[in-house]
JSON list of C-alpha atoms in Angstrom, two decimals:
[
{"chain": "S", "resi": 1, "resn": "MET", "atom": "CA", "xyz": [-4.97, 20.95, 24.71]},
{"chain": "S", "resi": 2, "resn": "ARG", "atom": "CA", "xyz": [-2.02, 20.17, 23.05]},
{"chain": "S", "resi": 3, "resn": "CYS", "atom": "CA", "xyz": [-1.55, 17.75, 19.31]},
{"chain": "S", "resi": 4, "resn": "ARG", "atom": "CA", "xyz": [0.45, 14.49, 19.48]},
{"chain": "S", "resi": 5, "resn": "PRO", "atom": "CA", "xyz": [2.26, 14.90, 15.90]},
{"chain": "S", "resi": 6, "resn": "CYS", "atom": "CA", "xyz": [1.74, 12.39, 14.01]},
{"chain": "S", "resi": 7, "resn": "PRO", "atom": "CA", "xyz": [3.34, 8.68, 14.32]},
{"chain": "S", "resi": 8, "resn": "HIS", "atom": "CA", "xyz": [4.47, 7.58, 11.80]},
{"chain": "S", "resi": 9, "resn": "GLY", "atom": "CA", "xyz": [4.45, 11.00, 10.01]},
{"chain": "S", "resi": 10, "resn": "ASP", "atom": "CA", "xyz": [8.69, 10.88, 10.07]},
{"chain": "S", "resi": 11, "resn": "SER", "atom": "CA", "xyz": [9.41, 7.43, 9.33]},
{"chain": "S", "resi": 12, "resn": "THR", "atom": "CA", "xyz": [6.53, 7.56, 6.28]},
{"chain": "S", "resi": 13, "resn": "LYS", "atom": "CA", "xyz": [8.49, 10.86, 4.88]},
{"chain": "S", "resi": 14, "resn": "ASN", "atom": "CA", "xyz": [11.76, 8.45, 5.14]},
{"chain": "S", "resi": 15, "resn": "ALA", "atom": "CA", "xyz": [10.29, 5.52, 3.81]},
{"chain": "S", "resi": 16, "resn": "TYR", "atom": "CA", "xyz": [9.53, 7.40, 0.87]},
{"chain": "S", "resi": 17, "resn": "ILE", "atom": "CA", "xyz": [12.28, 9.60, 0.73]},
{"chain": "S", "resi": 18, "resn": "GLU", "atom": "CA", "xyz": [14.77, 6.34, 1.15]},
{"chain": "S", "resi": 19, "resn": "ALA", "atom": "CA", "xyz": [12.72, 4.54, -1.59]},
{"chain": "S", "resi": 20, "resn": "TRP", "atom": "CA", "xyz": [13.38, 7.22, -4.34]},
{"chain": "S", "resi": 21, "resn": "LYS", "atom": "CA", "xyz": [17.29, 7.18, -3.17]},
{"chain": "S", "resi": 22, "resn": "ARG", "atom": "CA", "xyz": [17.39, 3.52, -3.63]},
{"chain": "S", "resi": 23, "resn": "SER", "atom": "CA", "xyz": [15.88, 3.08, -7.34]},
{"chain": "S", "resi": 24, "resn": "PHE", "atom": "CA", "xyz": [18.96, 1.16, -9.12]},
{"chain": "S", "resi": 25, "resn": "ASP", "atom": "CA", "xyz": [19.55, -0.33, -5.32]},
{"chain": "S", "resi": 26, "resn": "TYR", "atom": "CA", "xyz": [18.55, -4.66, -6.19]},
{"chain": "S", "resi": 27, "resn": "THR", "atom": "CA", "xyz": [20.10, -5.67, -3.93]},
{"chain": "S", "resi": 28, "resn": "GLY", "atom": "CA", "xyz": [19.46, -5.81, 0.49]},
{"chain": "S", "resi": 29, "resn": "ARG", "atom": "CA", "xyz": [16.26, -6.25, 1.51]},
{"chain": "S", "resi": 30, "resn": "SER", "atom": "CA", "xyz": [13.11, -3.35, 1.97]},
{"chain": "S", "resi": 31, "resn": "SER", "atom": "CA", "xyz": [10.73, -3.81, 6.02]},
{"chain": "S", "resi": 32, "resn": "ARG", "atom": "CA", "xyz": [6.64, -4.32, 5.62]},
{"chain": "S", "resi": 33, "resn": "PRO", "atom": "CA", "xyz": [6.88, -0.99, 6.60]},
{"chain": "S", "resi": 34, "resn": "ASP", "atom": "CA", "xyz": [8.88, 0.91, 4.32]},
{"chain": "S", "resi": 35, "resn": "TYR", "atom": "CA", "xyz": [7.21, -1.06, 0.72]},
{"chain": "S", "resi": 36, "resn": "TRP", "atom": "CA", "xyz": [3.88, -0.36, 2.05]},
{"chain": "S", "resi": 37, "resn": "LEU", "atom": "CA", "xyz": [4.09, 3.71, 3.58]},
{"chain": "S", "resi": 38, "resn": "PHE", "atom": "CA", "xyz": [6.47, 4.00, 0.40]},
{"chain": "S", "resi": 39, "resn": "GLU", "atom": "CA", "xyz": [2.83, 2.07, -1.71]},
{"chain": "S", "resi": 40, "resn": "LEU", "atom": "CA", "xyz": [1.14, 4.33, 0.09]},
{"chain": "S", "resi": 41, "resn": "VAL", "atom": "CA", "xyz": [2.61, 8.04, -0.28]},
{"chain": "S", "resi": 42, "resn": "ASN", "atom": "CA", "xyz": [3.08, 6.81, -4.07]},
{"chain": "S", "resi": 43, "resn": "ILE", "atom": "CA", "xyz": [-0.42, 6.48, -4.67]},
{"chain": "S", "resi": 44, "resn": "ILE", "atom": "CA", "xyz": [-1.99, 9.15, -2.53]},
{"chain": "S", "resi": 45, "resn": "VAL", "atom": "CA", "xyz": [0.69, 11.76, -4.86]},
{"chain": "S", "resi": 46, "resn": "ILE", "atom": "CA", "xyz": [-0.80, 10.51, -8.22]},
{"chain": "S", "resi": 47, "resn": "VAL", "atom": "CA", "xyz": [-4.59, 10.28, -7.13]},
{"chain": "S", "resi": 48, "resn": "VAL", "atom": "CA", "xyz": [-3.99, 13.97, -5.78]},
{"chain": "S", "resi": 49, "resn": "LEU", "atom": "CA", "xyz": [-2.22, 14.83, -8.91]},
{"chain": "S", "resi": 50, "resn": "ALA", "atom": "CA", "xyz": [-5.16, 13.52, -10.77]},
{"chain": "S", "resi": 51, "resn": "VAL", "atom": "CA", "xyz": [-7.67, 15.03, -9.53]},
{"chain": "S", "resi": 52, "resn": "ILE", "atom": "CA", "xyz": [-5.16, 18.52, -9.89]},
{"chain": "S", "resi": 53, "resn": "ALA", "atom": "CA", "xyz": [-5.10, 17.10, -13.76]},
{"chain": "S", "resi": 54, "resn": "GLY", "atom": "CA", "xyz": [-8.81, 16.56, -13.91]},
{"chain": "S", "resi": 55, "resn": "LYS", "atom": "CA", "xyz": [-9.33, 20.76, -13.15]},
{"chain": "S", "resi": 56, "resn": "VAL", "atom": "CA", "xyz": [-6.06, 21.55, -14.94]},
{"chain": "S", "resi": 57, "resn": "GLU", "atom": "CA", "xyz": [-5.42, 19.89, -17.82]},
{"chain": "S", "resi": 58, "resn": "ALA", "atom": "CA", "xyz": [-1.96, 21.44, -18.44]},
{"chain": "S", "resi": 59, "resn": "ILE", "atom": "CA", "xyz": [-0.76, 19.21, -15.68]},
{"chain": "S", "resi": 60, "resn": "GLN", "atom": "CA", "xyz": [-2.24, 15.72, -17.00]},
{"chain": "S", "resi": 61, "resn": "PRO", "atom": "CA", "xyz": [1.65, 16.04, -18.70]},
{"chain": "S", "resi": 62, "resn": "LEU", "atom": "CA", "xyz": [3.60, 15.99, -15.23]},
{"chain": "S", "resi": 63, "resn": "VAL", "atom": "CA", "xyz": [0.46, 13.16, -14.07]},
{"chain": "S", "resi": 64, "resn": "THR", "atom": "CA", "xyz": [2.01, 10.87, -16.90]},
{"chain": "S", "resi": 65, "resn": "LEU", "atom": "CA", "xyz": [5.88, 11.42, -16.09]},
{"chain": "S", "resi": 66, "resn": "TYR", "atom": "CA", "xyz": [5.04, 10.83, -12.15]},
{"chain": "S", "resi": 67, "resn": "THR", "atom": "CA", "xyz": [3.80, 7.35, -13.11]},
{"chain": "S", "resi": 68, "resn": "VAL", "atom": "CA", "xyz": [5.83, 6.31, -15.17]},
{"chain": "S", "resi": 69, "resn": "ALA", "atom": "CA", "xyz": [8.90, 7.71, -13.37]},
{"chain": "S", "resi": 70, "resn": "GLN", "atom": "CA", "xyz": [7.52, 5.54, -10.07]},
{"chain": "S", "resi": 71, "resn": "ILE", "atom": "CA", "xyz": [8.55, 2.31, -11.94]},
{"chain": "S", "resi": 72, "resn": "VAL", "atom": "CA", "xyz": [12.36, 3.69, -11.72]},
{"chain": "S", "resi": 73, "resn": "PRO", "atom": "CA", "xyz": [11.78, 2.96, -7.48]},
{"chain": "S", "resi": 74, "resn": "HIS", "atom": "CA", "xyz": [9.38, 0.92, -7.65]},
{"chain": "S", "resi": 75, "resn": "LEU", "atom": "CA", "xyz": [10.54, -2.29, -9.24]},
{"chain": "S", "resi": 76, "resn": "PRO", "atom": "CA", "xyz": [13.70, -2.19, -6.78]},
{"chain": "S", "resi": 77, "resn": "VAL", "atom": "CA", "xyz": [11.18, -1.16, -3.63]},
{"chain": "S", "resi": 78, "resn": "THR", "atom": "CA", "xyz": [9.54, -4.34, -4.96]},
{"chain": "S", "resi": 79, "resn": "VAL", "atom": "CA", "xyz": [12.68, -7.04, -5.20]},
{"chain": "S", "resi": 80, "resn": "ARG", "atom": "CA", "xyz": [14.12, -6.01, -1.18]},
{"chain": "S", "resi": 81, "resn": "ARG", "atom": "CA", "xyz": [10.82, -6.21, -0.19]},
{"chain": "S", "resi": 82, "resn": "LEU", "atom": "CA", "xyz": [10.46, -9.89, -1.89]},
{"chain": "S", "resi": 83, "resn": "ARG", "atom": "CA", "xyz": [13.38, -11.20, -0.29]},
{"chain": "S", "resi": 84, "resn": "ASP", "atom": "CA", "xyz": [12.79, -9.95, 2.72]},
{"chain": "S", "resi": 85, "resn": "ALA", "atom": "CA", "xyz": [9.64, -12.54, 2.85]},
{"chain": "S", "resi": 86, "resn": "GLY", "atom": "CA", "xyz": [12.12, -15.12, 1.42]},
{"chain": "S", "resi": 87, "resn": "LYS", "atom": "CA", "xyz": [11.77, -15.07, -1.73]},
{"chain": "S", "resi": 88, "resn": "GLU", "atom": "CA", "xyz": [14.18, -14.58, -5.20]},
{"chain": "S", "resi": 89, "resn": "TRP", "atom": "CA", "xyz": [13.61, -11.46, -6.96]},
{"chain": "S", "resi": 90, "resn": "PRO", "atom": "CA", "xyz": [11.82, -13.65, -10.06]},
{"chain": "S", "resi": 91, "resn": "TRP", "atom": "CA", "xyz": [8.93, -13.86, -7.48]},
{"chain": "S", "resi": 92, "resn": "ILE", "atom": "CA", "xyz": [7.88, -10.39, -9.18]},
{"chain": "S", "resi": 93, "resn": "PHE", "atom": "CA", "xyz": [6.71, -11.64, -12.32]},
{"chain": "S", "resi": 94, "resn": "ILE", "atom": "CA", "xyz": [3.96, -14.17, -10.49]},
{"chain": "S", "resi": 95, "resn": "GLY", "atom": "CA", "xyz": [2.20, -10.36, -10.93]},
{"chain": "S", "resi": 96, "resn": "LEU", "atom": "CA", "xyz": [1.89, -11.05, -14.95]},
{"chain": "S", "resi": 97, "resn": "VAL", "atom": "CA", "xyz": [-0.11, -14.33, -14.30]},
{"chain": "S", "resi": 98, "resn": "PRO", "atom": "CA", "xyz": [-4.00, -12.33, -15.21]},
{"chain": "S", "resi": 99, "resn": "VAL", "atom": "CA", "xyz": [-6.01, -11.98, -11.63]},
{"chain": "S", "resi": 100, "resn": "ILE", "atom": "CA", "xyz": [-4.95, -14.85, -9.12]},
{"chain": "S", "resi": 101, "resn": "GLY", "atom": "CA", "xyz": [-0.86, -13.83, -9.85]},
{"chain": "S", "resi": 102, "resn": "GLY", "atom": "CA", "xyz": [-1.65, -10.08, -8.29]},
{"chain": "S", "resi": 103, "resn": "ILE", "atom": "CA", "xyz": [-2.80, -11.84, -5.72]},
{"chain": "S", "resi": 104, "resn": "TRP", "atom": "CA", "xyz": [-0.65, -14.02, -5.03]},
{"chain": "S", "resi": 105, "resn": "LEU", "atom": "CA", "xyz": [1.74, -10.88, -5.14]},
{"chain": "S", "resi": 106, "resn": "ILE", "atom": "CA", "xyz": [-0.07, -9.21, -2.67]},
{"chain": "S", "resi": 107, "resn": "VAL", "atom": "CA", "xyz": [0.40, -12.08, -0.17]},
{"chain": "S", "resi": 108, "resn": "LEU", "atom": "CA", "xyz": [4.54, -12.08, -0.84]},
{"chain": "S", "resi": 109, "resn": "LEU", "atom": "CA", "xyz": [4.74, -8.41, 0.12]},
{"chain": "S", "resi": 110, "resn": "VAL", "atom": "CA", "xyz": [3.10, -9.07, 3.34]},
{"chain": "S", "resi": 111, "resn": "MET", "atom": "CA", "xyz": [4.76, -12.33, 4.48]},
{"chain": "S", "resi": 112, "resn": "PRO", "atom": "CA", "xyz": [6.31, -11.31, 7.68]},
{"chain": "S", "resi": 113, "resn": "THR", "atom": "CA", "xyz": [10.30, -11.03, 7.50]},
{"chain": "S", "resi": 114, "resn": "VAL", "atom": "CA", "xyz": [11.80, -13.86, 7.50]},
{"chain": "S", "resi": 115, "resn": "ALA", "atom": "CA", "xyz": [15.44, -13.98, 9.62]},
{"chain": "S", "resi": 116, "resn": "GLY", "atom": "CA", "xyz": [18.34, -14.46, 7.27]}
]
């Protein structure tokens, strides 16, 4: 029996790498899959690093460094995703409103692509 390759494997890796390559690019758009695959890999990396840091204390600075560094690509990919959903970049600040702001931002980020 032959195993099939994961249909999202390459696109997951490409979305993550592309977000890092475009770390300072606030122009253009990012599709829903590009945004959410970047977020998924980002969370997995942080969790894996945290688990390792729990066992090997010397790794803790690496976890902190990655957590801070991932902000650099996270902001532009979020701005591009908002633009793709038909919203302007200032909507990113809705996430600063306690409780409801984060939920509202997630709703905006899952909206379908707006043509144009």
